[in-house]
Coordinates of C-alpha atoms (C1' of nucleotides) in Angstrom, one line a residue:
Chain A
X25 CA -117.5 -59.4 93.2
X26 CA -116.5 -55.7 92.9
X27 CA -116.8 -56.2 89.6
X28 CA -119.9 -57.1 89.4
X29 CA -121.5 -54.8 90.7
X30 CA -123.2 -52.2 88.3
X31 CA -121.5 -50.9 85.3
X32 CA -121.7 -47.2 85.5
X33 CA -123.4 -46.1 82.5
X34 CA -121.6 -47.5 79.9
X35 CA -123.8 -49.6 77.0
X36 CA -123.3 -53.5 77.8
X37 CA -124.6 -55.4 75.2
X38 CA -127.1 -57.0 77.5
X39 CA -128.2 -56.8 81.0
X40 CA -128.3 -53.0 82.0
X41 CA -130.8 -51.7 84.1
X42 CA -133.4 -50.1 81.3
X43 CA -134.4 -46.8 81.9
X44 CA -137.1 -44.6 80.5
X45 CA -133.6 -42.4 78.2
X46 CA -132.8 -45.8 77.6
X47 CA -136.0 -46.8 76.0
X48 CA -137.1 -44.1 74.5
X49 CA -133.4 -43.6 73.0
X50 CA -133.5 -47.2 71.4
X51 CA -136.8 -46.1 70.1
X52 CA -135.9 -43.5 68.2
X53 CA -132.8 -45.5 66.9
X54 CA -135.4 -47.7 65.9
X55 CA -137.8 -45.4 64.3
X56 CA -134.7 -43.5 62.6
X57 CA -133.5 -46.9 61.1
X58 CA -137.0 -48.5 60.0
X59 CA -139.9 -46.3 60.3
X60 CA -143.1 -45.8 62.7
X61 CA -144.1 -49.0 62.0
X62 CA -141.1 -50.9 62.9
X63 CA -141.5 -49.4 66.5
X64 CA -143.3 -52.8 68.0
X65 CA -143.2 -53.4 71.3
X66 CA -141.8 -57.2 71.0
X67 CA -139.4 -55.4 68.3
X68 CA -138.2 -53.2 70.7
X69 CA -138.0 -55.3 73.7
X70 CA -135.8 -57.6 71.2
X71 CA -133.8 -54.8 70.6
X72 CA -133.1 -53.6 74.0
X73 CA -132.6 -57.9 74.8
X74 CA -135.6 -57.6 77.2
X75 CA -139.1 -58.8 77.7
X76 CA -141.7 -56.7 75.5
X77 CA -143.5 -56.6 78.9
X78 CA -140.3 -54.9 80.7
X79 CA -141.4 -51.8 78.8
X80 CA -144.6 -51.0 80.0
X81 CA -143.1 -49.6 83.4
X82 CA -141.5 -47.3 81.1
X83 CA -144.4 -45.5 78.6
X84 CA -147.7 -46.9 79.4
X85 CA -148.7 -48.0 76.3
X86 CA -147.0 -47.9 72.8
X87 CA -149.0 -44.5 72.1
X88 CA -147.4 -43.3 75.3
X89 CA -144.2 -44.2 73.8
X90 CA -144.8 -42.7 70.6
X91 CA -144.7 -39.7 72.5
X92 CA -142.1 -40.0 74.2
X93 CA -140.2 -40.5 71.5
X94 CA -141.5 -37.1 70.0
X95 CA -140.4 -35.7 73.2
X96 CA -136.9 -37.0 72.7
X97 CA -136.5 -34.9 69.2
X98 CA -137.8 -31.9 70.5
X99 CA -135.3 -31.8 73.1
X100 CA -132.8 -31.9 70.1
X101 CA -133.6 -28.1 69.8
X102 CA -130.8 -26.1 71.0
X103 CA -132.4 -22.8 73.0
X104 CA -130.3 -19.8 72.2
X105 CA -131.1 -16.8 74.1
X106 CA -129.0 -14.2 73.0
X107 CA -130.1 -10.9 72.3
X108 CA -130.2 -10.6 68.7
X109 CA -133.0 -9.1 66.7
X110 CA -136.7 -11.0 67.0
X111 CA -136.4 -12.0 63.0
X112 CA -133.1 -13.6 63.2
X113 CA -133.9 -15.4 66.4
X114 CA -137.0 -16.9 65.0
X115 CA -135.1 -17.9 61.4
X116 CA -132.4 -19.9 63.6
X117 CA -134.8 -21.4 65.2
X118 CA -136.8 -22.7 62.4
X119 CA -133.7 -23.7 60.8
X120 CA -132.9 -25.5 63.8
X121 CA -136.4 -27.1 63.7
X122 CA -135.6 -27.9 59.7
X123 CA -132.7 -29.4 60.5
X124 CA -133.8 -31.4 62.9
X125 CA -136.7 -33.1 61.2
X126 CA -134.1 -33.5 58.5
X127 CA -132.1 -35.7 60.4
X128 CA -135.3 -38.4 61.6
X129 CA -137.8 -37.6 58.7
X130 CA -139.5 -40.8 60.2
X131 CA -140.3 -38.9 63.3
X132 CA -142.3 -36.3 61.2
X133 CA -145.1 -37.8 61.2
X134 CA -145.5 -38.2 64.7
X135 CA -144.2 -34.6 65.5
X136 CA -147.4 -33.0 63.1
X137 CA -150.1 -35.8 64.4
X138 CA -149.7 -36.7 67.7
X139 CA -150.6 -33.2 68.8
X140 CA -153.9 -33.7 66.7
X141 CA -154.7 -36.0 69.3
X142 CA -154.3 -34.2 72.8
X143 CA -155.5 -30.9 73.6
X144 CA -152.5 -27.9 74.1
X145 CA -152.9 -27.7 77.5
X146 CA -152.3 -31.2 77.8
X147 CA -149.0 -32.0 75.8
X148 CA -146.1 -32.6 77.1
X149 CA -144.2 -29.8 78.3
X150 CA -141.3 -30.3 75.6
X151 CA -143.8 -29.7 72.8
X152 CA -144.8 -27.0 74.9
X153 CA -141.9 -24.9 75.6
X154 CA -140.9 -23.5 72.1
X155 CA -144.3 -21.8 72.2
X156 CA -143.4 -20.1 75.5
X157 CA -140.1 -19.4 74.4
X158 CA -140.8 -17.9 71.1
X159 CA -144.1 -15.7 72.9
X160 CA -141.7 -14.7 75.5
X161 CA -139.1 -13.6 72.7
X162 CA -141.7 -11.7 70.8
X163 CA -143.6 -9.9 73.8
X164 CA -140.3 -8.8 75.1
X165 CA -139.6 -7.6 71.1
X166 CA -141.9 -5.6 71.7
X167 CA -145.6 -7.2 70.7
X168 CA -148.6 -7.4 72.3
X169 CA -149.2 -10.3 74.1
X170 CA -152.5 -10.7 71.3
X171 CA -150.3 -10.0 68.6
X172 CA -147.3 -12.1 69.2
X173 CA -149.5 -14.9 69.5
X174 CA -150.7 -14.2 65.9
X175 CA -147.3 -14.0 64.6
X176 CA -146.3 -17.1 66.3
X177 CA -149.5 -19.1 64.9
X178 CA -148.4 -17.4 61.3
X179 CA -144.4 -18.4 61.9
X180 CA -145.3 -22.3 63.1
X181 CA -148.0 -22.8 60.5
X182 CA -145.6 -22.2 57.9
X183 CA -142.3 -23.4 59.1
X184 CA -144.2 -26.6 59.8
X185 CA -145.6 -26.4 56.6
X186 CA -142.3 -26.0 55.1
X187 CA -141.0 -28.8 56.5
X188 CA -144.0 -31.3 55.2
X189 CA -143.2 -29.6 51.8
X190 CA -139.3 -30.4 52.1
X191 CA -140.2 -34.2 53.3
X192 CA -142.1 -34.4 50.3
X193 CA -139.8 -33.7 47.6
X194 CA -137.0 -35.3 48.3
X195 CA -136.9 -38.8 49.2
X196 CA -133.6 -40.7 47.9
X197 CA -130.2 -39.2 47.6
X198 CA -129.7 -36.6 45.3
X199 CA -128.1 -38.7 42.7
X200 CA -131.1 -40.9 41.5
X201 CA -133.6 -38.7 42.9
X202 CA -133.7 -36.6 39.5
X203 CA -133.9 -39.7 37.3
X204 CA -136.8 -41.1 39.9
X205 CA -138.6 -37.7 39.7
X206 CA -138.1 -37.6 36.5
X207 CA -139.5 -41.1 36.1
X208 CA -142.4 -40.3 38.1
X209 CA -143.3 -36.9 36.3
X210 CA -143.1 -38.8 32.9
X211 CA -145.9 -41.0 34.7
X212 CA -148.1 -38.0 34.2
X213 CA -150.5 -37.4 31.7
X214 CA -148.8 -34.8 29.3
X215 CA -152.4 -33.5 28.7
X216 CA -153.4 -32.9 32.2
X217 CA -150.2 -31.9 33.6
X218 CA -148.2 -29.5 31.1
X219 CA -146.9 -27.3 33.7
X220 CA -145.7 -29.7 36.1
X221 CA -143.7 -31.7 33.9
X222 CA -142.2 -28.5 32.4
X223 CA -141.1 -27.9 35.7
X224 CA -138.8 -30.8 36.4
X225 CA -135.7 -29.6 35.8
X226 CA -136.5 -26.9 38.2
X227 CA -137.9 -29.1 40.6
X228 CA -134.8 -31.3 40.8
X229 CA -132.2 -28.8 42.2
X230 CA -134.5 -27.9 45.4
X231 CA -132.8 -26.2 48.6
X232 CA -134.7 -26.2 51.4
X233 CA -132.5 -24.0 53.2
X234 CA -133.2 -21.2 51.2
X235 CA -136.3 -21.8 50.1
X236 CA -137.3 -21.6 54.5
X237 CA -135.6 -18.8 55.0
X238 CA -136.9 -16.6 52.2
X239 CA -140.2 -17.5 52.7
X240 CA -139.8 -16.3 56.5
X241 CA -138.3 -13.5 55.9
X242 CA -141.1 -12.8 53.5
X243 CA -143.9 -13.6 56.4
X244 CA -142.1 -12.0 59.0
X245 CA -141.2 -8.6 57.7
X246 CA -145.2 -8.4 56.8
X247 CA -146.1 -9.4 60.2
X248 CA -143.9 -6.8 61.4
X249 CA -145.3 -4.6 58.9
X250 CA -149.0 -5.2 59.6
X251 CA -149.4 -5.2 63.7
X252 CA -148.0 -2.2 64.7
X253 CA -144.6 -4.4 65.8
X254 CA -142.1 -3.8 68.1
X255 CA -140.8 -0.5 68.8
X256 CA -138.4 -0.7 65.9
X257 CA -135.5 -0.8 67.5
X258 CA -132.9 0.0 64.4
X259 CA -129.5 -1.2 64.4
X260 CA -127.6 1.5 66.0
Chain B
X1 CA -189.1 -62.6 41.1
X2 CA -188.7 -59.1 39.3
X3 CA -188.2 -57.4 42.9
X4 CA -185.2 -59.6 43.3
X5 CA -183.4 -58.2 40.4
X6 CA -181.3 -55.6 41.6
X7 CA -182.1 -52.4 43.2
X8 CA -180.5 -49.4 40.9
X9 CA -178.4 -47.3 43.2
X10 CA -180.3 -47.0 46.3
X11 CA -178.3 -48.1 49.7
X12 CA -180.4 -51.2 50.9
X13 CA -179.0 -52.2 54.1
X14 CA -177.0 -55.3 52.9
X15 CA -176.4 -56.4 49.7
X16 CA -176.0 -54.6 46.8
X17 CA -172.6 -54.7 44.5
X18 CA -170.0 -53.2 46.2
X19 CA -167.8 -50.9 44.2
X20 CA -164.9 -48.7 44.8
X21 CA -166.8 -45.7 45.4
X22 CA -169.3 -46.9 47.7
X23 CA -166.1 -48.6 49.8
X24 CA -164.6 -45.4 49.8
X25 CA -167.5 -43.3 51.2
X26 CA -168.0 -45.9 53.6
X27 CA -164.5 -45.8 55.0
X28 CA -164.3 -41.9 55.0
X29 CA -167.4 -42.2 57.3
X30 CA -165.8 -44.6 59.4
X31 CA -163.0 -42.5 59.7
X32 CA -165.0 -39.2 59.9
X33 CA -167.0 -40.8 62.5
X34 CA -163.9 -43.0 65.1
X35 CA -160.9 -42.1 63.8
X36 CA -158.4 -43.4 62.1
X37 CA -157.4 -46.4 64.0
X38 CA -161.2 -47.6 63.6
X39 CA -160.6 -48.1 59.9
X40 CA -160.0 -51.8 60.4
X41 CA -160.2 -54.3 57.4
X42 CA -162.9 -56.2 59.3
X43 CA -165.0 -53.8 61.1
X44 CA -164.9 -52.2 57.5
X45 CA -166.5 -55.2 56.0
X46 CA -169.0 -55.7 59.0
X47 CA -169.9 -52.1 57.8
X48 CA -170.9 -52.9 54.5
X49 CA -172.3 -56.3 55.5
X50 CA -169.4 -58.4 53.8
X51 CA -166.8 -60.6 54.3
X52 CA -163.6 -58.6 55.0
X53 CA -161.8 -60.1 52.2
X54 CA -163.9 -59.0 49.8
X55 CA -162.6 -55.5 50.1
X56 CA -159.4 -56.1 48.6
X57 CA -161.2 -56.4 45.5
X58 CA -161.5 -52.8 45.7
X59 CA -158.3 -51.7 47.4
X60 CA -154.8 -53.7 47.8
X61 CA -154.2 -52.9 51.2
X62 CA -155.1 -51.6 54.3
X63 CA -152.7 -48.6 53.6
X64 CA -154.1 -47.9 49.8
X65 CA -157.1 -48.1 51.5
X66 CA -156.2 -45.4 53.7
X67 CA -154.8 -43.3 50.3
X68 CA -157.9 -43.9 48.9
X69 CA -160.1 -42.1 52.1
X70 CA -157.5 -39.5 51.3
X71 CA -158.3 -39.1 47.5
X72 CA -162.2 -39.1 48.0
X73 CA -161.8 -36.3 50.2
X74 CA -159.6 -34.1 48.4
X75 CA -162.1 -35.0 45.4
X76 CA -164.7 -32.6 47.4
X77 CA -162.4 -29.5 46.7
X78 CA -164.6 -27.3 44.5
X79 CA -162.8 -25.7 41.0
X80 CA -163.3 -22.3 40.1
X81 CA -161.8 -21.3 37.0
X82 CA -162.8 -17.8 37.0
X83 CA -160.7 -15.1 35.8
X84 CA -160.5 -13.2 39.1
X85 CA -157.4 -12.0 40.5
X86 CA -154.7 -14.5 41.6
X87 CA -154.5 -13.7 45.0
X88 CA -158.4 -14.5 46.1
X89 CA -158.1 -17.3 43.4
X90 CA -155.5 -18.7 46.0
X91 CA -157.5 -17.2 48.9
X92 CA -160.3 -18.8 47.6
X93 CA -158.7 -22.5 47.4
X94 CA -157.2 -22.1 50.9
X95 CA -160.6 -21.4 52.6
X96 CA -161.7 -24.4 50.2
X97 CA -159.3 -26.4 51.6
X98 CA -159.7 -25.1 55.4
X99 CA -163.6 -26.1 55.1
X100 CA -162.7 -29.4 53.7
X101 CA -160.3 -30.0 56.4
X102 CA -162.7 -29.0 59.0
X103 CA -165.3 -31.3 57.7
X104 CA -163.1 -34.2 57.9
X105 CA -160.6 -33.8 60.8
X106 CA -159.7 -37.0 61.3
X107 CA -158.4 -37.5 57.9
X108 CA -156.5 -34.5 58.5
X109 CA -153.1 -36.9 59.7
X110 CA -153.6 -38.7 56.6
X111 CA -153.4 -36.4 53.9
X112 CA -150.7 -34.7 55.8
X113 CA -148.1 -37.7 56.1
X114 CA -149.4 -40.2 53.3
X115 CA -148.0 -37.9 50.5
X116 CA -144.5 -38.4 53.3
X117 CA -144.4 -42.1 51.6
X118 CA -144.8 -41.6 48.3
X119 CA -142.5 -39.7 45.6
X120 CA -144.0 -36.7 44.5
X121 CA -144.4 -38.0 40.8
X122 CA -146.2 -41.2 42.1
X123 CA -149.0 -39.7 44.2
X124 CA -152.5 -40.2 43.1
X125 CA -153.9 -37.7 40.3
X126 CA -156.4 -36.2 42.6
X127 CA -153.5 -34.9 45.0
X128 CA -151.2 -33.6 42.0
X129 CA -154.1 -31.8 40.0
X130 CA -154.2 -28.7 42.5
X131 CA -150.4 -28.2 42.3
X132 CA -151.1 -28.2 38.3
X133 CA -153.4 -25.8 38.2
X134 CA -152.2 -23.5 41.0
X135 CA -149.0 -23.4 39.2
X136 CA -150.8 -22.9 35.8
X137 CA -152.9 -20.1 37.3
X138 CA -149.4 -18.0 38.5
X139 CA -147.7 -19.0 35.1
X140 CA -151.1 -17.3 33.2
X141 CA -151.2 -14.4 35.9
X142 CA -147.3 -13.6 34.8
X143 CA -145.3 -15.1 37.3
X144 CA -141.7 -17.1 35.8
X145 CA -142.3 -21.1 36.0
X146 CA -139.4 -21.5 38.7
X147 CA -141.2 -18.1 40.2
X148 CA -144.5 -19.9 40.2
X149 CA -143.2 -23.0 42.1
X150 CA -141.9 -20.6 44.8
X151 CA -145.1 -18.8 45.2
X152 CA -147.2 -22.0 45.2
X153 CA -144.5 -24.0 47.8
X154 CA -145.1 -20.9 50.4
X155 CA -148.7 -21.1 49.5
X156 CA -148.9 -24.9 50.4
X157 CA -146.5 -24.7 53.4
X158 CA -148.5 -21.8 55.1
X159 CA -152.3 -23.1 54.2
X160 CA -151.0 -27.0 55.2
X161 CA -149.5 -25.6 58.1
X162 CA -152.1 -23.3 59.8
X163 CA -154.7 -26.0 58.8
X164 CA -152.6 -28.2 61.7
X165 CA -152.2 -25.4 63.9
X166 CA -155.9 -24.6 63.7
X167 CA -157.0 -28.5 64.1
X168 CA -154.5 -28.4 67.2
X169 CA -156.1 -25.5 68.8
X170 CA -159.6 -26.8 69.0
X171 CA -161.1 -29.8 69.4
X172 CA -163.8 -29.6 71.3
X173 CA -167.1 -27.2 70.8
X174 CA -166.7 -23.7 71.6
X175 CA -169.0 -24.1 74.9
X176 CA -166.6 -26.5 76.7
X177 CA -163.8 -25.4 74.9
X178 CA -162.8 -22.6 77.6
X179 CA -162.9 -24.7 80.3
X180 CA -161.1 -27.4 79.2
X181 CA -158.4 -25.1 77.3
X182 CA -158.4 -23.4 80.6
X183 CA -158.0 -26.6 83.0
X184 CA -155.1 -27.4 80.7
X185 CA -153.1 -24.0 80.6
X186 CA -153.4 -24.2 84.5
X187 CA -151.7 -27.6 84.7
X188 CA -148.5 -25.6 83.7
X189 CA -145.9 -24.8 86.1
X190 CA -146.5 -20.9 86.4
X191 CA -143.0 -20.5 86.5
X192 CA -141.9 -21.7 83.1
X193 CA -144.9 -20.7 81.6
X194 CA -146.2 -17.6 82.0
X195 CA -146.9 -16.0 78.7
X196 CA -148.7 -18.9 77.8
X197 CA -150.9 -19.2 80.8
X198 CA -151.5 -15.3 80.6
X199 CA -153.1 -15.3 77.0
X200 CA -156.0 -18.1 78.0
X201 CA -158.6 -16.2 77.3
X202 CA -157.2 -15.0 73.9
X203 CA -156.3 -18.4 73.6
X204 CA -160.1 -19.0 73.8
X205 CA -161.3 -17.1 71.2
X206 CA -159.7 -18.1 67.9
X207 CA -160.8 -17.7 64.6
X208 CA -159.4 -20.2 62.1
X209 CA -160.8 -18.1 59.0
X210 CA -159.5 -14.6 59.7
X211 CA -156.3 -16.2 60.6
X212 CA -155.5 -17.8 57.7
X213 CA -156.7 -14.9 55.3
X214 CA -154.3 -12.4 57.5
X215 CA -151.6 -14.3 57.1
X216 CA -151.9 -15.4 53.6
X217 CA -152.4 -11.6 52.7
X218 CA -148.9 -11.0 54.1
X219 CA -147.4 -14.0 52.7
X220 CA -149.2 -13.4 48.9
X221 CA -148.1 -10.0 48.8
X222 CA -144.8 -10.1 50.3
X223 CA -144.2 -12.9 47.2
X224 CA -145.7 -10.7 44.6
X225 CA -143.3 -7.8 45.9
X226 CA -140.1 -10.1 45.7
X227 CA -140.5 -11.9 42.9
X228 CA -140.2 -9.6 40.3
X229 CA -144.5 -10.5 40.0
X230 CA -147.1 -10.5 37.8
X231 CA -147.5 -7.6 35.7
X232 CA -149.5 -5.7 38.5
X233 CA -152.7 -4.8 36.1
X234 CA -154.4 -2.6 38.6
X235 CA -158.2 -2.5 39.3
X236 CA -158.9 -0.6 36.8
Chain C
dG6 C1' -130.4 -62.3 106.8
dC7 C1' -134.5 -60.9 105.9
dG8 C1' -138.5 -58.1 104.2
dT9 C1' -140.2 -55.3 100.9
dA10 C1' -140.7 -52.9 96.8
dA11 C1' -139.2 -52.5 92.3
dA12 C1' -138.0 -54.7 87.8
dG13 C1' -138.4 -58.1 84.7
dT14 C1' -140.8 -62.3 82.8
dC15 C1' -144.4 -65.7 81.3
dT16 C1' -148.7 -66.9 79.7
dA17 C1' -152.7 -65.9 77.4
dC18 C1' -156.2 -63.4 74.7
dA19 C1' -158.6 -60.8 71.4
dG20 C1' -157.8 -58.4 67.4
dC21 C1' -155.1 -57.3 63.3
dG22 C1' -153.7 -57.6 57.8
dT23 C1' -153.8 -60.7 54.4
dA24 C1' -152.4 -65.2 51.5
dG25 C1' -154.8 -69.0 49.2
dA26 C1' -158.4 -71.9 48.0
dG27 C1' -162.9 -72.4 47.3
dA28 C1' -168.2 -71.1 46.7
dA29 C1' -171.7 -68.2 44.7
dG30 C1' -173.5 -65.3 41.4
dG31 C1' -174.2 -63.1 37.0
dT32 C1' -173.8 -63.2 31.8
dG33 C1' -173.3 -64.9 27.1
dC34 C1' -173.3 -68.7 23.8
dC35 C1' -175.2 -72.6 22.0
Chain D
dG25 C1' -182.6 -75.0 28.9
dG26 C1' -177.8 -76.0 29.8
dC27 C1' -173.1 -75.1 29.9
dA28 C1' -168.8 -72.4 30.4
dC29 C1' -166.8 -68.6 32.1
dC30 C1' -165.4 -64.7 34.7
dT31 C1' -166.2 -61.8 38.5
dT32 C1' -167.4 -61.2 43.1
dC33 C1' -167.6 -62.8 47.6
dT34 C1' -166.5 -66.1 51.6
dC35 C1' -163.8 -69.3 54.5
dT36 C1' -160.0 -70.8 56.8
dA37 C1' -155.6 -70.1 58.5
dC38 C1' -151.1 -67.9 59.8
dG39 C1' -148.2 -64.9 62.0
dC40 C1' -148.2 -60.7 63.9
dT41 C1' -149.9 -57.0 67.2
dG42 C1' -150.9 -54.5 72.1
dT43 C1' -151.5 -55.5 76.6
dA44 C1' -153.9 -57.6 81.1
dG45 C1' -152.7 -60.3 85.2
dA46 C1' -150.1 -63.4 87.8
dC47 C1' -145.6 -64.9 88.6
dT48 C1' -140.4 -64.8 89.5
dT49 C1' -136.2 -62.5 90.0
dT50 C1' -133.4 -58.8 91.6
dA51 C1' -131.8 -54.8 94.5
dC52 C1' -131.6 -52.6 98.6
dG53 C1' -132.4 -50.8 103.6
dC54 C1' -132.1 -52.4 108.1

DNA sequence: GCGTAAAGTCTACAGCGTAGAGAAGGTGCC
DNA sequence: GGCACCTTCTCTACGCTGTAGACTTTACGC
């Protein structure tokens, strides 16, 4: 009898009592592995050994769990709060941001559209926070409140746009993807296209790392530039 | 009898040939008009007065459907090929692109995350032609090929990017838009988010246009200062 | 041991994308 | 005219989807 009683926490391949980390965790696995569209509620109730019904008392609806599962990446972010200068902070955390989407490129998609769908004040408070965090960060840099919010729009707007762009150009592993891009470019009308397929060498060896980074630094030391920035603090 | 024989091009209210194009423009009004989601197969046909089936004369699937919305709209981005400067040439396609985007919000999702799908070398034409051309006009204004691809992926990131940001920020019209933005930024816990519930009314008034000419200014110049640019030929 | 609330299940329904076979319609040749 | 042909359109059917509502099982406090 004693053993029977509730495993702790631990994974059994079964019967577990779900939970909403539960869910949304083998959602994502899900998502990860197979894409949005894999994400059915029968799927995942299979997946979790359950009725598809079970999940409803855990996301209302499979939009609900969408975002939820939005919610779960987000929380991926790791918050630093050190004291280091406003650019750097904000470069670590759109690398961290990068490198997140890198590693569920599925979850993209619903990361850039599900906010389409619900007004700001209404998202969930994980989509939420990074906006606080970075205002906070800049205002106490030294912005005005106005400003900071124009650097921040300027900063997400492209590190999310970076990150479409990275999605985009690499699919497959770096081994085939040149002969596949390659194979695609040839596709192209050589009349129509002369530039782009003169490019794909170029195109091939693509680092999104660097690429990111320069172009924030670019953005940022203009914003800094244009609104009369923080009290330039230099490096003593 | 010779009233039967076929009307020319005019949209009688049931049954005329069908064609790709008038398929398309129906589904982008579908879409422009419910959403996404309402882009069904069958309420599709019911729109055009025909069997659902007899679509897929015109598009393979449901999802090449959806490509196809995307293609007719980016087909309403207007060419200049003036000899202007480079930077409003690319100032001039990003508002082109803004309006566009405006116009058709709810396609907005799908020209951000189809391209996601497809290999860069596989998309359709109509999505490829303005990397072509924005990367011929840098080439012709100077700029190194690999300098070119640079310039144009910050370009892209930044304009894709702030078109989200700005589709996020408003949905509603400006009237109600207060309010609501309002009622939402006081459901946050004042504790954790103070910056954000302090800028409301800044929040309020936002305007799409200026912002994205600001930051592209910073982000255009800050390129053309980095790379080593065009050869700056000055207003004379 | 029992009562109660929560958690999980079952059944059912309307709607989806689309395969495959067939009907209707237009067009050209004799 | 009549016939053949090819394109366009329709019908039927299948397996899948999200989820409402009623039911059963389980866990837990007293």
């Amino acid at each position: 009898m004693a053993l029977t009683r509730k495993a702790p926490k631990a994974p059994p391949p079964r019967k577990a009592r779900l939970s909403r980390e539960v869910v949304l965790a083998a959602a994502l696995e899900l998502v990860d592995a197979e894409g949005v569209d894999a994400l059915t509620m029968r799927r995942l109730g299979q997946e979790l050994g359950r009725d598809p019904m079970s999940l409803y008392r855990y996301a209302a609806s499979r939009a609900a769990l969408l975002d939820g599962v939005t919610e779960t990446v987000l929380d991926e972010l790791t918050v630093f709060a050190d004291d280091v200068d406003w650019q750097t902070q904000l470069r670590r955390m759109a690398h961290d941001l990068r490198l997140v989407a890198l590693r569920h490129p599925n979850v993209v998609p619903l990361l850039v559209t599900r906010p389409l769908s619900t007004p700001l004040g209404l998202r969930p408070l994980a989509a939420l926070r990074p906006l606080e965090q970075i205002l906070d960060l800049l205002i106490e840099a030294g912005f005005a409140p106005a400003d900071a919010l124009h650097v921040y729009r300027a900063y997400y707007g492209f590190l999310y746009g970076h990150i479409l762009n990275e999605l985009q150009e690499f699919i497959v592993d770096p081994d085939e993807n040149e002969a596949i891009l390659r194979l695609g470019l040839h596709r192209l009308p050589a009349k129509e296209f002369p530039r782009l397929r003169a490019l794909g060498p170029v195109l091939a060896d693509y680092n999104g790392e660097t690429e990111l980074d320069q172009g924030l630094g670019i953005l940022l030391s203009g914003l800094a530039a244009q609104l009369s920035g923080p009290h330039p603090k230099p490096v003593a």
